[in-house]
Amino acid sequence: MKILLTTLNAKFSHSNLAIRSLKAYCQQEYPNIDIAEFTINDNYDLVVSEIFSRQPDLIGFSCYIWNIRQSLDIAETIKQLLPKAKIILGGPEVSYDSLNLLNSYPFIDFIAVGEGEQVFCNLLKCLHEKLYSFEDIKGLAWRDKDKLYLNEPAERIDLDTIPFVYKKGFDDLKNRIVYYESSRGCPFNCQYCLSSTTKGVNFLSIERVKEDLRIFVESGIRQVKLVDRTFNCNLKRTKEIFNYLIELGGNTNFHFEMAGDLIDEEMLSIIKRAPVGLFQFEIGIQSSNLKTLTKIKRKSDLGKLVAVIKEIISFDNIHVHLDLIAGLPEEDMSSMKESVNFVLAMKPHKLQLGFLKLLKGSGLRKSADIYDYKYTQYPPYEVLSNKYIGYEELSRLKDIELVVEKYYNSHRFSKTINYLLGHYDNNAFELFYDMGQYWRHKGYFSISHANESLYTILFEFVKSGFCKNLMQEEEDLINDLLLFDFCRHVKPGRYPVNLKQAKIEKHKQKIRDFFEDQTNVDKYLTDNTNLNIKRRLNRMHIELFSYRVDKDNVTVNDKEDTFILFNYDRRQGVLKQAEFRRLTLKT
């Protein structure tokens, strides 16, 4: 029997953990299971052709909100080409209305409901060795001619019975994100999340987790994303794993989803010791509105959250990614403003402003009528409006999401954005709202922009009537701030259009003399003492500014010719921005 497990990932850089877990679980008895990964952007003909060429007898599709529609189309086509092949679907998008799916799509033979490893393995035994009948397989939905059946749920699986799912050497995952699971389930009951439908948490043994993480580090994997819904729900276990990874060393980055208010002083002292880039934390805030948090049954100590997150950010060794969800109950536009400002006041490295998806099986989907939810009837079931917020307002929030991604999350504009925030009384929501309005007015959302052009567009915004509270005499300062941000991120080759550079031609010999002076090499360039002048110039840059842009709170009164040395060999902290120093060069 030829068995193929396949899926359509959202991006090429992603990989699928579920089909690898199924294969690993069944590998000993069925060693010839094939895997084929595609993306939702791949041409259907190519996907169908590749699957057809393997002539499988059983095809398993891993299904999610981002790929279910394409997966069904491809499965239906394959069934026409290989009518004797059996098709089984699994994953969160098919586990909550399996009988409806079987009824609507007659080309589906089976659906694995919930955890799939044991269900899939028993199905293989049934099909290949006739050891079971279909009705004996817990967790299976299936058809027998015109009759449809849904068997009783399967028991929770012992995660330690699933072997390590990746091939030695990770040759099939070059330049892709590796996903790992050390637990299943979540102790919380958030009503927008599918994890709330499964009670309790199953953990992989601590010894097994350590061994698996060691393999990742020793193999030189660039990034491992742990899919545990709340990685630190068991504090003792989390601390032991964090200590182990710190001691292990290596260059692998580990991404964890964390509950911020579960982080205690001992854990803070542990993560403070972590090397820069070892850990990356994603922390769900979702809303700062206490009524909203109550409605979605999310318990959060917001005061502790703020204190913990600010302290972690101050360590400058861990990338902190905070989440908000637009479209939750009790959250109107005014409340969203408060939530956005609440999060950005903590200065996270990234804000992800997501939009509520009414997922099958979730509590909010079941109570959609109570809140007058309108949402797309096709995946990803995104909210269109509810009794608190309308479609037009959600559209404006999407504009904010896009400009936040470009101008805040990229950290290419940090000094300029901080200056503008001062003119908006630190009301980040209002600043990004105005920026979104400007982009929509200019039609920029429908155009692809090079990074350099984003500086030009931001300067256009500053000079437009959309930007509030700025005086014309501040434009030259903002020009310098944008140039500083540009130089901090990348060694200039071509400068952004319409940004003025100070006239530096008459100082070029002084700059060359600076790099040739051994005293300066010893003082500023100790990492590069063995490099010749040409290579030093390639790794350094000196820019002349008209203002003291090296100051934290520069103003229009700080007008002074200022030479700044940018060192691209020394990149600082989590954001890896070039080190800079003010130089004293006679002008």
Short mmCIF file of N, CA and C in Angstrom, two decimals, residues 290-440:
data_model
loop_
_atom_site.label_atom_id
_atom_site.label_comp_id
_atom_site.label_asym_id
_atom_site.label_seq_id
_atom_site.Cartn_x
_atom_site.Cartn_y
_atom_site.Cartn_z
N LEU A 290 -11.06 45.32 30.35
CA LEU A 290 -11.38 44.28 31.33
C LEU A 290 -12.71 43.60 31.03
N LYS A 291 -13.68 44.36 30.49
CA LYS A 291 -14.96 43.74 30.11
C LYS A 291 -14.76 42.73 28.99
N THR A 292 -13.90 43.08 28.04
CA THR A 292 -13.60 42.16 26.94
C THR A 292 -12.93 40.90 27.46
N LEU A 293 -11.95 41.06 28.31
CA LEU A 293 -11.23 39.90 28.85
C LEU A 293 -12.18 38.98 29.61
N THR A 294 -13.16 39.57 30.30
CA THR A 294 -14.15 38.76 31.02
C THR A 294 -15.02 37.98 30.03
N LYS A 295 -15.47 38.64 28.98
CA LYS A 295 -16.34 37.99 28.00
C LYS A 295 -15.64 36.81 27.32
N ILE A 296 -14.36 36.95 27.05
CA ILE A 296 -13.66 35.87 26.35
C ILE A 296 -13.02 34.88 27.32
N LYS A 297 -13.32 35.05 28.61
CA LYS A 297 -12.83 34.14 29.66
C LYS A 297 -11.31 34.05 29.68
N ARG A 298 -10.70 35.21 29.53
CA ARG A 298 -9.23 35.26 29.57
C ARG A 298 -8.81 35.97 30.86
N LYS A 299 -8.09 35.27 31.69
CA LYS A 299 -7.63 35.83 32.95
C LYS A 299 -6.27 36.47 32.74
N SER A 300 -6.16 37.76 33.01
CA SER A 300 -4.90 38.48 32.85
C SER A 300 -4.73 39.49 33.97
N ASP A 301 -3.58 39.48 34.58
CA ASP A 301 -3.20 40.50 35.54
C ASP A 301 -2.44 41.56 34.74
N LEU A 302 -3.16 42.58 34.26
CA LEU A 302 -2.55 43.54 33.35
C LEU A 302 -1.42 44.33 34.00
N GLY A 303 -1.56 44.62 35.28
CA GLY A 303 -0.49 45.33 35.98
C GLY A 303 0.79 44.52 36.00
N LYS A 304 0.67 43.24 36.33
CA LYS A 304 1.86 42.38 36.35
C LYS A 304 2.42 42.20 34.94
N LEU A 305 1.51 42.07 33.96
CA LEU A 305 1.94 41.93 32.57
C LEU A 305 2.85 43.08 32.16
N VAL A 306 2.42 44.29 32.44
CA VAL A 306 3.20 45.47 32.05
C VAL A 306 4.57 45.44 32.71
N ALA A 307 4.59 45.19 34.01
CA ALA A 307 5.86 45.20 34.74
C ALA A 307 6.82 44.14 34.21
N VAL A 308 6.30 42.93 33.96
CA VAL A 308 7.14 41.83 33.49
C VAL A 308 7.66 42.10 32.08
N ILE A 309 6.77 42.53 31.19
CA ILE A 309 7.17 42.75 29.80
C ILE A 309 8.19 43.87 29.70
N LYS A 310 7.99 44.95 30.43
CA LYS A 310 8.95 46.05 30.39
C LYS A 310 10.31 45.59 30.89
N GLU A 311 10.33 44.75 31.91
CA GLU A 311 11.61 44.29 32.44
C GLU A 311 12.31 43.38 31.43
N ILE A 312 11.56 42.50 30.78
CA ILE A 312 12.17 41.63 29.77
C ILE A 312 12.74 42.45 28.62
N ILE A 313 11.99 43.44 28.18
CA ILE A 313 12.46 44.29 27.08
C ILE A 313 13.73 45.03 27.49
N SER A 314 13.81 45.43 28.75
CA SER A 314 14.99 46.16 29.22
C SER A 314 16.25 45.31 29.18
N PHE A 315 16.11 43.98 29.22
CA PHE A 315 17.28 43.10 29.16
C PHE A 315 17.97 43.19 27.79
N ASP A 316 17.20 43.52 26.75
CA ASP A 316 17.70 43.65 25.38
C ASP A 316 18.38 42.37 24.89
N ASN A 317 17.82 41.23 25.30
CA ASN A 317 18.37 39.96 24.81
C ASN A 317 17.29 39.04 24.23
N ILE A 318 16.02 39.43 24.37
CA ILE A 318 14.91 38.59 23.93
C ILE A 318 13.95 39.42 23.09
N HIS A 319 13.66 38.95 21.90
CA HIS A 319 12.69 39.63 21.04
C HIS A 319 11.29 39.37 21.59
N VAL A 320 10.57 40.45 21.91
CA VAL A 320 9.25 40.34 22.52
C VAL A 320 8.19 40.77 21.52
N HIS A 321 7.27 39.87 21.25
CA HIS A 321 6.23 40.03 20.24
C HIS A 321 4.89 39.98 20.99
N LEU A 322 4.13 41.07 20.95
CA LEU A 322 2.85 41.16 21.66
C LEU A 322 1.69 41.12 20.68
N ASP A 323 0.62 40.43 21.07
CA ASP A 323 -0.55 40.25 20.20
C ASP A 323 -1.76 41.00 20.73
N LEU A 324 -2.51 41.60 19.80
CA LEU A 324 -3.86 42.11 20.07
C LEU A 324 -4.81 41.49 19.05
N ILE A 325 -6.09 41.38 19.43
CA ILE A 325 -7.10 40.87 18.51
C ILE A 325 -8.20 41.92 18.37
N ALA A 326 -8.44 42.37 17.15
CA ALA A 326 -9.54 43.29 16.88
C ALA A 326 -10.81 42.50 16.60
N GLY A 327 -11.95 43.00 17.08
CA GLY A 327 -13.23 42.35 16.83
C GLY A 327 -13.76 41.53 17.99
N LEU A 328 -13.15 41.65 19.16
CA LEU A 328 -13.61 40.90 20.33
C LEU A 328 -14.84 41.58 20.95
N PRO A 329 -15.61 40.86 21.74
CA PRO A 329 -16.78 41.47 22.40
C PRO A 329 -16.38 42.65 23.29
N GLU A 330 -17.25 43.66 23.34
CA GLU A 330 -17.09 44.85 24.17
C GLU A 330 -15.96 45.77 23.69
N GLU A 331 -15.34 45.46 22.56
CA GLU A 331 -14.21 46.26 22.08
C GLU A 331 -14.66 47.12 20.91
N ASP A 332 -14.97 48.40 21.17
CA ASP A 332 -15.31 49.33 20.09
C ASP A 332 -14.04 50.08 19.67
N MET A 333 -14.20 51.07 18.79
CA MET A 333 -13.02 51.76 18.28
C MET A 333 -12.28 52.49 19.39
N SER A 334 -13.01 53.08 20.31
CA SER A 334 -12.37 53.77 21.42
C SER A 334 -11.58 52.81 22.29
N SER A 335 -12.16 51.63 22.53
CA SER A 335 -11.47 50.62 23.33
C SER A 335 -10.24 50.09 22.60
N MET A 336 -10.34 49.93 21.26
CA MET A 336 -9.19 49.48 20.48
C MET A 336 -8.05 50.50 20.58
N LYS A 337 -8.42 51.77 20.57
CA LYS A 337 -7.41 52.81 20.72
C LYS A 337 -6.66 52.63 22.04
N GLU A 338 -7.41 52.38 23.11
CA GLU A 338 -6.78 52.18 24.41
C GLU A 338 -5.89 50.94 24.40
N SER A 339 -6.35 49.86 23.76
CA SER A 339 -5.57 48.61 23.73
C SER A 339 -4.28 48.79 22.95
N VAL A 340 -4.35 49.46 21.80
CA VAL A 340 -3.15 49.68 20.99
C VAL A 340 -2.15 50.55 21.76
N ASN A 341 -2.63 51.62 22.37
CA ASN A 341 -1.73 52.48 23.13
C ASN A 341 -1.16 51.77 24.36
N PHE A 342 -1.98 50.93 24.98
CA PHE A 342 -1.53 50.15 26.14
C PHE A 342 -0.34 49.28 25.75
N VAL A 343 -0.44 48.60 24.61
CA VAL A 343 0.62 47.69 24.19
C VAL A 343 1.85 48.46 23.73
N LEU A 344 1.68 49.48 22.88
CA LEU A 344 2.83 50.18 22.34
C LEU A 344 3.56 51.02 23.40
N ALA A 345 2.87 51.35 24.48
CA ALA A 345 3.55 52.06 25.58
C ALA A 345 4.62 51.18 26.22
N MET A 346 4.47 49.85 26.09
CA MET A 346 5.49 48.93 26.62
C MET A 346 6.69 48.80 25.70
N LYS A 347 6.59 49.37 24.49
CA LYS A 347 7.65 49.35 23.48
C LYS A 347 8.11 47.93 23.13
N PRO A 348 7.16 47.07 22.77
CA PRO A 348 7.56 45.73 22.34
C PRO A 348 8.34 45.81 21.04
N HIS A 349 9.06 44.75 20.73
CA HIS A 349 9.79 44.73 19.47
C HIS A 349 8.84 44.53 18.29
N LYS A 350 7.68 43.93 18.57
CA LYS A 350 6.70 43.75 17.50
C LYS A 350 5.30 43.76 18.10
N LEU A 351 4.40 44.47 17.43
CA LEU A 351 2.97 44.39 17.73
C LEU A 351 2.28 43.69 16.58
N GLN A 352 1.60 42.59 16.87
CA GLN A 352 0.79 41.94 15.85
C GLN A 352 -0.67 42.27 16.15
N LEU A 353 -1.25 43.09 15.30
CA LEU A 353 -2.67 43.43 15.43
C LEU A 353 -3.44 42.48 14.52
N GLY A 354 -3.98 41.42 15.12
CA GLY A 354 -4.73 40.43 14.37
C GLY A 354 -6.21 40.73 14.39
N PHE A 355 -6.95 39.99 13.59
CA PHE A 355 -8.40 40.19 13.48
C PHE A 355 -9.09 38.88 13.80
N LEU A 356 -10.11 38.96 14.64
CA LEU A 356 -10.77 37.78 15.16
C LEU A 356 -11.23 36.84 14.05
N LYS A 357 -10.92 35.56 14.22
CA LYS A 357 -11.44 34.51 13.35
C LYS A 357 -12.42 33.67 14.20
N LEU A 358 -13.64 33.51 13.70
CA LEU A 358 -14.63 32.71 14.42
C LEU A 358 -14.45 31.25 14.00
N LEU A 359 -13.50 30.61 14.66
CA LEU A 359 -13.09 29.26 14.28
C LEU A 359 -14.15 28.24 14.64
N LYS A 360 -14.26 27.21 13.81
CA LYS A 360 -15.19 26.12 14.10
C LYS A 360 -14.85 25.52 15.46
N GLY A 361 -15.87 25.35 16.28
CA GLY A 361 -15.67 24.75 17.59
C GLY A 361 -15.35 25.73 18.69
N SER A 362 -15.04 26.99 18.35
CA SER A 362 -14.67 27.95 19.38
C SER A 362 -15.91 28.49 20.08
N GLY A 363 -15.71 28.96 21.31
CA GLY A 363 -16.83 29.48 22.09
C GLY A 363 -17.48 30.69 21.45
N LEU A 364 -16.67 31.59 20.88
CA LEU A 364 -17.25 32.79 20.27
C LEU A 364 -18.08 32.45 19.03
N ARG A 365 -17.69 31.43 18.30
CA ARG A 365 -18.50 31.06 17.14
C ARG A 365 -19.86 30.51 17.60
N LYS A 366 -19.84 29.75 18.67
CA LYS A 366 -21.09 29.20 19.18
C LYS A 366 -22.02 30.30 19.70
N SER A 367 -21.46 31.39 20.19
CA SER A 367 -22.28 32.49 20.73
C SER A 367 -22.28 33.70 19.80
N ALA A 368 -22.06 33.47 18.51
CA ALA A 368 -21.96 34.58 17.55
C ALA A 368 -23.21 35.44 17.53
N ASP A 369 -24.39 34.82 17.68
CA ASP A 369 -25.64 35.58 17.62
C ASP A 369 -25.77 36.56 18.78
N ILE A 370 -25.22 36.21 19.92
CA ILE A 370 -25.32 37.08 21.10
C ILE A 370 -24.67 38.43 20.82
N TYR A 371 -23.57 38.40 20.08
CA TYR A 371 -22.81 39.62 19.81
C TYR A 371 -23.07 40.16 18.41
N ASP A 372 -24.04 39.58 17.73
CA ASP A 372 -24.40 40.02 16.38
C ASP A 372 -23.19 39.99 15.44
N TYR A 373 -22.44 38.90 15.51
CA TYR A 373 -21.27 38.77 14.65
C TYR A 373 -21.68 38.52 13.21
N LYS A 374 -21.05 39.25 12.32
CA LYS A 374 -21.06 38.92 10.90
C LYS A 374 -19.62 38.58 10.54
N TYR A 375 -19.44 37.48 9.84
CA TYR A 375 -18.09 37.04 9.51
C TYR A 375 -18.13 36.28 8.19
N THR A 376 -17.00 36.17 7.56
CA THR A 376 -16.95 35.48 6.27
C THR A 376 -17.36 34.02 6.47
N GLN A 377 -18.20 33.53 5.59
CA GLN A 377 -18.68 32.16 5.70
C GLN A 377 -17.69 31.16 5.11
N TYR A 378 -16.60 31.66 4.62
CA TYR A 378 -15.51 30.83 4.10
C TYR A 378 -14.28 31.08 4.98
N PRO A 379 -13.34 30.14 4.99
CA PRO A 379 -12.13 30.35 5.78
C PRO A 379 -11.40 31.62 5.34
N PRO A 380 -10.83 32.38 6.27
CA PRO A 380 -10.59 32.04 7.67
C PRO A 380 -11.68 32.48 8.65
N TYR A 381 -12.91 32.74 8.18
CA TYR A 381 -14.04 33.09 9.04
C TYR A 381 -13.77 34.38 9.82
N GLU A 382 -13.19 35.36 9.12
CA GLU A 382 -12.79 36.60 9.79
C GLU A 382 -13.98 37.51 10.04
N VAL A 383 -13.95 38.16 11.20
CA VAL A 383 -15.05 39.03 11.60
C VAL A 383 -15.18 40.21 10.63
N LEU A 384 -16.42 40.53 10.27
CA LEU A 384 -16.74 41.68 9.42
C LEU A 384 -17.31 42.83 10.25
N SER A 385 -18.06 42.48 11.28
CA SER A 385 -18.62 43.48 12.19
C SER A 385 -19.25 42.75 13.37
N ASN A 386 -19.56 43.48 14.41
CA ASN A 386 -20.37 42.97 15.52
C ASN A 386 -21.12 44.15 16.13
N LYS A 387 -21.78 43.95 17.24
CA LYS A 387 -22.60 45.01 17.81
C LYS A 387 -21.78 46.16 18.38
N TYR A 388 -20.46 45.99 18.47
CA TYR A 388 -19.60 47.01 19.05
C TYR A 388 -18.79 47.78 18.01
N ILE A 389 -18.52 47.15 16.88
CA ILE A 389 -17.64 47.77 15.90
C ILE A 389 -18.10 47.39 14.50
N GLY A 390 -18.03 48.34 13.57
CA GLY A 390 -18.52 48.11 12.22
C GLY A 390 -17.41 47.77 11.24
N TYR A 391 -17.83 47.42 10.05
CA TYR A 391 -16.88 47.02 9.01
C TYR A 391 -15.93 48.17 8.65
N GLU A 392 -16.47 49.39 8.55
CA GLU A 392 -15.63 50.53 8.19
C GLU A 392 -14.53 50.75 9.23
N GLU A 393 -14.88 50.62 10.49
CA GLU A 393 -13.89 50.81 11.55
C GLU A 393 -12.85 49.70 11.52
N LEU A 394 -13.27 48.47 11.28
CA LEU A 394 -12.31 47.37 11.17
C LEU A 394 -11.38 47.59 9.98
N SER A 395 -11.90 48.17 8.91
CA SER A 395 -11.06 48.47 7.75
C SER A 395 -9.98 49.49 8.10
N ARG A 396 -10.35 50.49 8.91
CA ARG A 396 -9.35 51.48 9.33
C ARG A 396 -8.29 50.82 10.23
N LEU A 397 -8.72 49.88 11.04
CA LEU A 397 -7.76 49.15 11.88
C LEU A 397 -6.81 48.32 11.03
N LYS A 398 -7.29 47.82 9.90
CA LYS A 398 -6.40 47.08 9.00
C LYS A 398 -5.37 48.02 8.38
N ASP A 399 -5.77 49.26 8.11
CA ASP A 399 -4.79 50.24 7.64
C ASP A 399 -3.72 50.46 8.70
N ILE A 400 -4.15 50.57 9.96
CA ILE A 400 -3.20 50.75 11.05
C ILE A 400 -2.27 49.54 11.14
N GLU A 401 -2.83 48.35 11.02
CA GLU A 401 -2.01 47.13 11.07
C GLU A 401 -0.89 47.19 10.02
N LEU A 402 -1.22 47.62 8.81
CA LEU A 402 -0.24 47.64 7.73
C LEU A 402 0.86 48.66 7.96
N VAL A 403 0.50 49.87 8.42
CA VAL A 403 1.55 50.87 8.63
C VAL A 403 2.37 50.55 9.88
N VAL A 404 1.76 49.94 10.89
CA VAL A 404 2.52 49.50 12.05
C VAL A 404 3.56 48.46 11.64
N GLU A 405 3.18 47.55 10.76
CA GLU A 405 4.12 46.53 10.29
C GLU A 405 5.30 47.18 9.57
N LYS A 406 5.05 48.18 8.76
CA LYS A 406 6.11 48.80 7.97
C LYS A 406 6.95 49.77 8.80
N TYR A 407 6.31 50.56 9.66
CA TYR A 407 7.02 51.65 10.30
C TYR A 407 7.35 51.42 11.77
N TYR A 408 6.70 50.48 12.42
CA TYR A 408 7.05 50.18 13.80
C TYR A 408 7.78 48.84 13.89
N ASN A 409 7.16 47.80 13.39
CA ASN A 409 7.73 46.46 13.55
C ASN A 409 9.05 46.27 12.82
N SER A 410 9.27 47.03 11.75
CA SER A 410 10.51 46.88 10.99
C SER A 410 11.71 47.48 11.72
N HIS A 411 11.46 48.43 12.62
CA HIS A 411 12.50 49.15 13.37
C HIS A 411 13.50 49.86 12.46
N ARG A 412 13.08 50.17 11.25
CA ARG A 412 13.90 50.96 10.35
C ARG A 412 13.71 52.46 10.60
N PHE A 413 12.72 52.83 11.41
CA PHE A 413 12.34 54.24 11.56
C PHE A 413 12.22 54.63 13.03
N SER A 414 12.96 53.95 13.90
CA SER A 414 12.72 54.06 15.35
C SER A 414 12.86 55.49 15.85
N LYS A 415 13.92 56.18 15.46
CA LYS A 415 14.14 57.53 16.01
C LYS A 415 13.10 58.50 15.48
N THR A 416 12.76 58.37 14.19
CA THR A 416 11.75 59.26 13.61
C THR A 416 10.39 59.04 14.23
N ILE A 417 9.99 57.78 14.39
CA ILE A 417 8.69 57.47 14.99
C ILE A 417 8.63 57.96 16.42
N ASN A 418 9.71 57.79 17.17
CA ASN A 418 9.71 58.27 18.56
C ASN A 418 9.54 59.79 18.61
N TYR A 419 10.17 60.51 17.68
CA TYR A 419 10.02 61.96 17.64
C TYR A 419 8.58 62.34 17.32
N LEU A 420 7.99 61.67 16.33
CA LEU A 420 6.61 61.97 15.96
C LEU A 420 5.65 61.65 17.10
N LEU A 421 5.92 60.58 17.83
CA LEU A 421 5.07 60.23 18.96
C LEU A 421 5.04 61.34 20.00
N GLY A 422 6.17 62.01 20.18
CA GLY A 422 6.21 63.12 21.11
C GLY A 422 5.24 64.23 20.71
N HIS A 423 5.06 64.44 19.41
CA HIS A 423 4.13 65.46 18.93
C HIS A 423 2.69 64.99 18.99
N TYR A 424 2.49 63.70 19.16
CA TYR A 424 1.14 63.15 19.31
C TYR A 424 0.84 62.83 20.78
N ASP A 425 1.63 63.41 21.68
CA ASP A 425 1.47 63.14 23.13
C ASP A 425 1.51 61.65 23.42
N ASN A 426 2.40 60.95 22.69
CA ASN A 426 2.58 59.50 22.83
C ASN A 426 1.32 58.70 22.54
N ASN A 427 0.43 59.26 21.77
CA ASN A 427 -0.77 58.54 21.36
C ASN A 427 -0.45 57.82 20.04
N ALA A 428 0.09 56.61 20.18
CA ALA A 428 0.54 55.85 19.02
C ALA A 428 -0.62 55.52 18.08
N PHE A 429 -1.77 55.24 18.65
CA PHE A 429 -2.93 54.91 17.82
C PHE A 429 -3.24 56.06 16.86
N GLU A 430 -3.26 57.29 17.38
CA GLU A 430 -3.59 58.44 16.54
C GLU A 430 -2.54 58.65 15.45
N LEU A 431 -1.27 58.48 15.81
CA LEU A 431 -0.21 58.64 14.81
C LEU A 431 -0.39 57.63 13.67
N PHE A 432 -0.54 56.35 14.02
CA PHE A 432 -0.65 55.33 12.97
C PHE A 432 -2.00 55.40 12.25
N TYR A 433 -3.01 55.90 12.94
CA TYR A 433 -4.29 56.13 12.25
C TYR A 433 -4.10 57.18 11.16
N ASP A 434 -3.45 58.28 11.48
CA ASP A 434 -3.22 59.33 10.49
C ASP A 434 -2.34 58.82 9.35
N MET A 435 -1.33 58.03 9.68
CA MET A 435 -0.48 57.47 8.64
C MET A 435 -1.28 56.55 7.73
N GLY A 436 -2.16 55.74 8.31
CA GLY A 436 -3.00 54.86 7.51
C GLY A 436 -3.92 55.64 6.59
N GLN A 437 -4.49 56.74 7.11
CA GLN A 437 -5.35 57.60 6.29
C GLN A 437 -4.57 58.19 5.11
N TYR A 438 -3.34 58.59 5.38
CA TYR A 438 -2.51 59.16 4.32
C TYR A 438 -2.22 58.12 3.25
N TRP A 439 -1.85 56.93 3.68
CA TRP A 439 -1.56 55.86 2.72
C TRP A 439 -2.79 55.54 1.87
N ARG A 440 -3.94 55.50 2.50
CA ARG A 440 -5.16 55.21 1.74
C ARG A 440 -5.47 56.34 0.77
#
